[in-house]
Amino acid sequence: DTGVSQDPRHKITKRGQNVTFRCDPISEHNRLYWYRQTLGQGPEFLTYFQNEAQLEKSRLLSDRFSAERPKGSFSTLEIQRTEQGDSAMYLCASSAGQGYQPQHFGDGTRLSIL
Amino acid sequence: DQQVKQNSPSLSVQEGRISILNCDYTNSMFDYFLWYKKYPAEGPTFLISISSIKDKNEDGRFTVFLNKSAKHLSLHIVPSQPGDSAVYFCAASVIDSWGKFQFGAGTQVVVTP
């Protein structure tokens, strides 16, 4: 399977703990995106990488959130001091090149804060 | 601000009939639009796209129509099949925004026998 892979699929943690998610994009894709989706809503953009450079961050991404993409391959999204409102599905997507390109999504990491 | 709106949260259609899903947008700068399908516990799967230089794009049973003056796009699925039962999202982007998409809230489609 050469699709976008996310790990873990489900994370349950207590409020105040730190969590880290991983995304492995499609290998030839140089663009990588993180989205957050809550119940009844569509995905909301969080941040975007072109290769290893983080080029844009949404206002949704508070200081407790940090994302990296070392070497332009896999990416990690860390949430520090988790809060109840962080409970959501975190989706990673990747796309190739420039211009009109669809994004291909992974199956997401569902975060549940107790 | 919600720049992409899907005003019908759900749609029920009989197998073999046409499903029509609608999407409205407010940002006139959007020039690339996509439809995604999502099954429970899976990520969205890309279905079909259209750029603003076209008003129609077809791929098998799926056709997307774009009306730029009305800032409206629609997805037609014909004939509808039971496997089409899913949540459908429309998404829009501005070409120079590095592919950052804004999504609608989705429409749940149920195809009945």
Tab-separated table of C-alpha atoms in Angstrom:
chain	number	residue	atom	x	y	z
A	1	ASP	CA	0.000	0.000	0.000
A	2	THR	CA	1.564	3.255	-1.097
A	3	GLY	CA	-1.068	5.599	0.327
A	4	VAL	CA	-0.745	8.097	3.175
A	5	SER	CA	-0.138	6.316	6.460
A	6	GLN	CA	-0.938	7.708	9.918
A	7	ASP	CA	-0.007	6.333	13.311
A	8	PRO	CA	-1.567	5.721	15.754
A	9	ARG	CA	-5.127	5.304	14.532
A	10	HIS	CA	-6.546	6.091	17.923
A	11	LYS	CA	-5.029	7.818	20.938
A	12	ILE	CA	-6.692	8.113	24.332
A	13	THR	CA	-4.975	10.301	26.885
A	14	LYS	CA	-5.643	12.282	30.008
A	15	ARG	CA	-5.973	16.037	29.918
A	16	GLY	CA	-2.632	17.731	30.338
A	17	GLN	CA	-0.575	14.993	28.712
A	18	ASN	CA	1.492	15.444	25.550
A	19	VAL	CA	0.733	13.453	22.423
A	20	THR	CA	2.557	12.994	19.133
A	21	PHE	CA	1.160	11.747	15.847
A	22	ARG	CA	3.066	10.587	12.806
A	23	CYS	CA	2.256	10.853	9.104
A	24	ASP	CA	4.045	9.126	6.251
A	25	PRO	CA	3.009	10.726	2.957
A	26	ILE	CA	3.008	9.157	-0.469
A	27	SER	CA	6.708	8.893	-1.209
A	28	GLU	CA	6.917	11.135	-4.271
A	29	HIS	CA	4.726	13.877	-2.775
A	30	ASN	CA	6.559	17.008	-1.649
A	31	ARG	CA	3.543	18.728	-0.086
A	32	LEU	CA	2.143	17.627	3.253
A	33	TYR	CA	-0.866	18.997	5.108
A	34	TRP	CA	-2.397	18.534	8.539
A	35	TYR	CA	-6.128	18.991	9.084
A	36	ARG	CA	-8.414	18.616	12.067
A	37	GLN	CA	-11.953	17.319	11.800
A	38	THR	CA	-14.623	17.433	14.471
A	39	LEU	CA	-18.012	15.753	14.431
A	40	GLY	CA	-20.344	17.109	11.787
A	41	GLN	CA	-17.714	19.334	10.217
A	42	GLY	CA	-15.387	19.105	7.286
A	43	PRO	CA	-11.612	18.995	7.711
A	44	GLU	CA	-10.073	22.301	8.867
A	45	PHE	CA	-6.612	23.259	7.674
A	46	LEU	CA	-3.909	23.354	10.368
A	47	THR	CA	-0.548	23.573	8.636
A	48	TYR	CA	1.330	22.914	5.410
A	49	PHE	CA	4.835	21.759	4.473
A	50	GLN	CA	6.613	22.072	1.164
A	51	ASN	CA	9.408	19.522	1.529
A	52	GLU	CA	10.855	20.259	4.988
A	53	ALA	CA	9.711	23.878	5.154
A	54	GLN	CA	6.593	24.731	7.136
A	55	LEU	CA	5.074	27.451	4.971
A	56	GLU	CA	1.762	28.209	6.609
A	57	LYS	CA	0.048	27.725	9.936
A	58	SER	CA	-3.616	28.285	10.692
A	59	ARG	CA	-4.814	30.427	13.556
A	60	LEU	CA	-6.274	27.161	14.862
A	61	LEU	CA	-2.742	26.007	15.613
A	62	SER	CA	-2.117	27.375	19.090
A	63	ASP	CA	1.289	27.512	20.754
A	64	ARG	CA	0.626	24.066	22.226
A	65	PHE	CA	0.750	22.571	18.736
A	66	SER	CA	3.958	21.983	16.827
A	67	ALA	CA	4.579	20.186	13.577
A	68	GLU	CA	7.785	19.079	11.939
A	69	ARG	CA	8.832	17.418	8.744
A	70	PRO	CA	12.537	16.634	9.041
A	71	LYS	CA	14.226	15.781	5.748
A	72	GLY	CA	10.999	16.389	3.896
A	73	SER	CA	9.715	12.872	4.427
A	74	PHE	CA	7.458	11.892	7.332
A	75	SER	CA	5.858	14.504	9.565
A	76	THR	CA	4.944	14.658	13.233
A	77	LEU	CA	2.276	16.709	14.967
A	78	GLU	CA	2.713	17.230	18.698
A	79	ILE	CA	0.124	18.613	21.068
A	80	GLN	CA	1.394	19.673	24.477
A	81	ARG	CA	-0.754	19.950	27.590
A	82	THR	CA	-3.796	18.511	25.869
A	83	GLU	CA	-7.209	20.004	26.572
A	84	GLN	CA	-10.731	18.617	26.152
A	85	GLY	CA	-11.206	20.762	23.051
A	86	ASP	CA	-8.340	18.983	21.331
A	87	SER	CA	-10.480	15.872	20.938
A	88	ALA	CA	-10.858	15.437	17.188
A	89	MET	CA	-9.754	13.451	14.188
A	90	TYR	CA	-6.356	14.620	12.946
A	91	LEU	CA	-5.911	14.032	9.239
A	92	CYS	CA	-2.762	14.155	7.183
A	93	ALA	CA	-2.773	14.639	3.418
A	94	SER	CA	-0.132	14.868	0.741
A	95	SER	CA	0.034	16.050	-2.830
A	96	ALA	CA	2.567	16.351	-5.603
A	97	GLY	CA	4.090	19.273	-7.419
A	98	GLN	CA	2.457	22.530	-8.159
A	99	GLY	CA	-0.714	23.716	-9.770
A	100	TYR	CA	-3.963	21.852	-9.628
A	101	GLN	CA	-3.320	18.737	-7.571
A	102	PRO	CA	-5.770	16.806	-5.379
A	103	GLN	CA	-4.720	15.926	-1.855
A	104	HIS	CA	-4.646	12.323	-0.775
A	105	PHE	CA	-5.631	11.688	2.817
A	106	GLY	CA	-4.623	9.140	5.395
A	107	ASP	CA	-7.194	7.472	7.631
A	108	GLY	CA	-6.464	9.872	10.466
A	109	THR	CA	-5.634	9.680	14.154
A	110	ARG	CA	-8.611	9.991	16.458
A	111	LEU	CA	-7.631	11.773	19.664
A	112	SER	CA	-9.810	11.338	22.737
A	113	ILE	CA	-9.064	13.410	25.834
A	114	LEU	CA	-10.364	12.002	29.120
B	1	ASP	CA	-15.750	32.228	8.434
B	2	GLN	CA	-17.330	29.402	6.495
B	3	GLN	CA	-16.459	30.093	2.867
B	4	VAL	CA	-17.670	26.729	1.565
B	5	LYS	CA	-21.161	25.596	2.463
B	6	GLN	CA	-23.052	22.396	1.953
B	7	ASN	CA	-26.544	23.236	3.086
B	8	SER	CA	-27.996	19.740	2.887
B	9	PRO	CA	-26.645	17.599	5.720
B	10	SER	CA	-28.256	14.467	4.305
B	11	LEU	CA	-29.670	12.996	1.123
B	12	SER	CA	-31.566	9.764	0.587
B	13	VAL	CA	-31.811	8.344	-2.923
B	14	GLN	CA	-33.029	5.125	-4.429
B	15	GLU	CA	-30.560	2.769	-6.042
B	16	GLY	CA	-30.311	3.458	-9.769
B	17	ARG	CA	-31.531	7.048	-9.500
B	18	ILE	CA	-29.467	10.219	-9.693
B	19	SER	CA	-27.871	11.775	-6.608
B	20	ILE	CA	-27.314	15.529	-6.772
B	21	LEU	CA	-25.141	17.143	-4.136
B	22	ASN	CA	-24.797	20.894	-3.905
B	23	CYS	CA	-22.093	23.214	-2.655
B	24	ASP	CA	-21.944	27.017	-2.452
B	25	TYR	CA	-18.928	29.212	-1.880
B	26	THR	CA	-18.432	32.850	-1.067
B	27	ASN	CA	-14.810	33.528	-2.042
B	28	SER	CA	-14.628	34.554	-5.694
B	29	MET	CA	-10.868	33.859	-5.653
B	30	PHE	CA	-11.416	30.103	-5.432
B	31	ASP	CA	-10.339	28.518	-8.698
B	32	TYR	CA	-9.974	24.818	-7.963
B	33	PHE	CA	-12.690	22.591	-6.538
B	34	LEU	CA	-12.785	18.970	-5.465
B	35	TRP	CA	-15.234	16.436	-4.164
B	36	TYR	CA	-14.242	13.811	-1.620
B	37	LYS	CA	-16.088	10.765	-0.362
B	38	LYS	CA	-15.633	9.534	3.191
B	39	TYR	CA	-16.593	6.220	4.745
B	40	PRO	CA	-16.694	5.843	8.554
B	41	ALA	CA	-13.272	5.299	10.150
B	42	GLU	CA	-11.485	6.137	6.906
B	43	GLY	CA	-9.928	9.289	5.525
B	44	PRO	CA	-11.559	11.252	2.700
B	45	THR	CA	-11.012	9.748	-0.748
B	46	PHE	CA	-10.595	12.035	-3.747
B	47	LEU	CA	-13.431	11.672	-6.269
B	48	ILE	CA	-13.306	14.369	-8.908
B	49	SER	CA	-12.043	17.884	-9.437
B	50	ILE	CA	-12.724	20.901	-11.596
B	51	SER	CA	-10.796	24.079	-12.261
B	52	SER	CA	-12.447	27.430	-12.800
B	53	ILE	CA	-11.660	27.423	-16.510
B	54	LYS	CA	-14.202	24.642	-16.987
B	55	ASP	CA	-17.878	24.328	-16.171
B	56	LYS	CA	-18.139	20.552	-16.299
B	57	ASN	CA	-15.965	17.534	-15.657
B	58	GLU	CA	-16.960	13.886	-15.960
B	59	ASP	CA	-15.426	10.722	-14.622
B	60	GLY	CA	-17.524	7.624	-15.063
B	61	ARG	CA	-20.670	7.907	-12.973
B	62	PHE	CA	-19.537	11.198	-11.438
B	63	THR	CA	-19.997	14.627	-13.007
B	64	VAL	CA	-19.140	17.938	-11.394
B	65	PHE	CA	-20.717	21.167	-12.606
B	66	LEU	CA	-19.373	24.615	-11.795
B	67	ASN	CA	-21.398	27.827	-12.044
B	68	LYS	CA	-18.933	30.599	-11.312
B	69	SER	CA	-21.436	33.431	-11.544
B	70	ALA	CA	-23.604	31.772	-8.909
B	71	LYS	CA	-20.585	30.536	-6.926
B	72	HIS	CA	-22.145	27.105	-6.948
B	73	LEU	CA	-20.982	23.624	-7.778
B	74	SER	CA	-22.777	20.327	-7.812
B	75	LEU	CA	-21.899	16.665	-7.995
B	76	HIS	CA	-24.107	14.291	-9.931
B	77	ILE	CA	-23.856	10.561	-9.354
B	78	VAL	CA	-25.724	8.426	-11.836
B	79	PRO	CA	-26.759	5.729	-11.398
B	80	SER	CA	-26.471	5.686	-7.609
B	81	GLN	CA	-25.240	2.453	-6.080
B	82	PRO	CA	-25.327	1.132	-2.487
B	83	GLY	CA	-21.557	1.604	-2.244
B	84	ASP	CA	-22.076	5.326	-2.788
B	85	SER	CA	-23.537	5.623	0.711
B	86	ALA	CA	-20.994	7.872	2.429
B	87	VAL	CA	-20.354	11.456	3.475
B	88	TYR	CA	-19.408	13.732	0.577
B	89	PHE	CA	-17.332	16.864	1.068
B	90	CYS	CA	-16.737	19.651	-1.396
B	91	ALA	CA	-13.514	21.618	-1.081
B	92	ALA	CA	-12.170	24.762	-2.691
B	93	SER	CA	-8.758	26.329	-3.083
B	94	VAL	CA	-6.986	29.318	-4.542
B	95	ILE	CA	-4.227	28.214	-6.910
B	96	ASP	CA	-1.505	30.257	-5.236
B	97	SER	CA	-2.415	29.167	-1.705
B	98	TRP	CA	-0.207	26.066	-1.916
B	99	GLY	CA	-3.210	23.816	-2.151
B	100	LYS	CA	-4.750	24.809	1.161
B	101	PHE	CA	-8.343	23.686	0.853
B	102	GLN	CA	-11.453	24.871	2.613
B	103	PHE	CA	-14.039	22.159	3.114
B	104	GLY	CA	-17.790	22.174	3.463
B	105	ALA	CA	-19.428	20.395	6.377
B	106	GLY	CA	-20.411	17.412	4.245
B	107	THR	CA	-23.562	15.713	3.004
B	108	GLN	CA	-24.473	12.208	4.174
B	109	VAL	CA	-25.773	10.199	1.233
B	110	VAL	CA	-27.816	7.058	1.822
B	111	VAL	CA	-28.628	4.907	-1.192
B	112	THR	CA	-31.616	2.664	-0.531
B	113	PRO	CA	-32.500	-0.535	-2.426
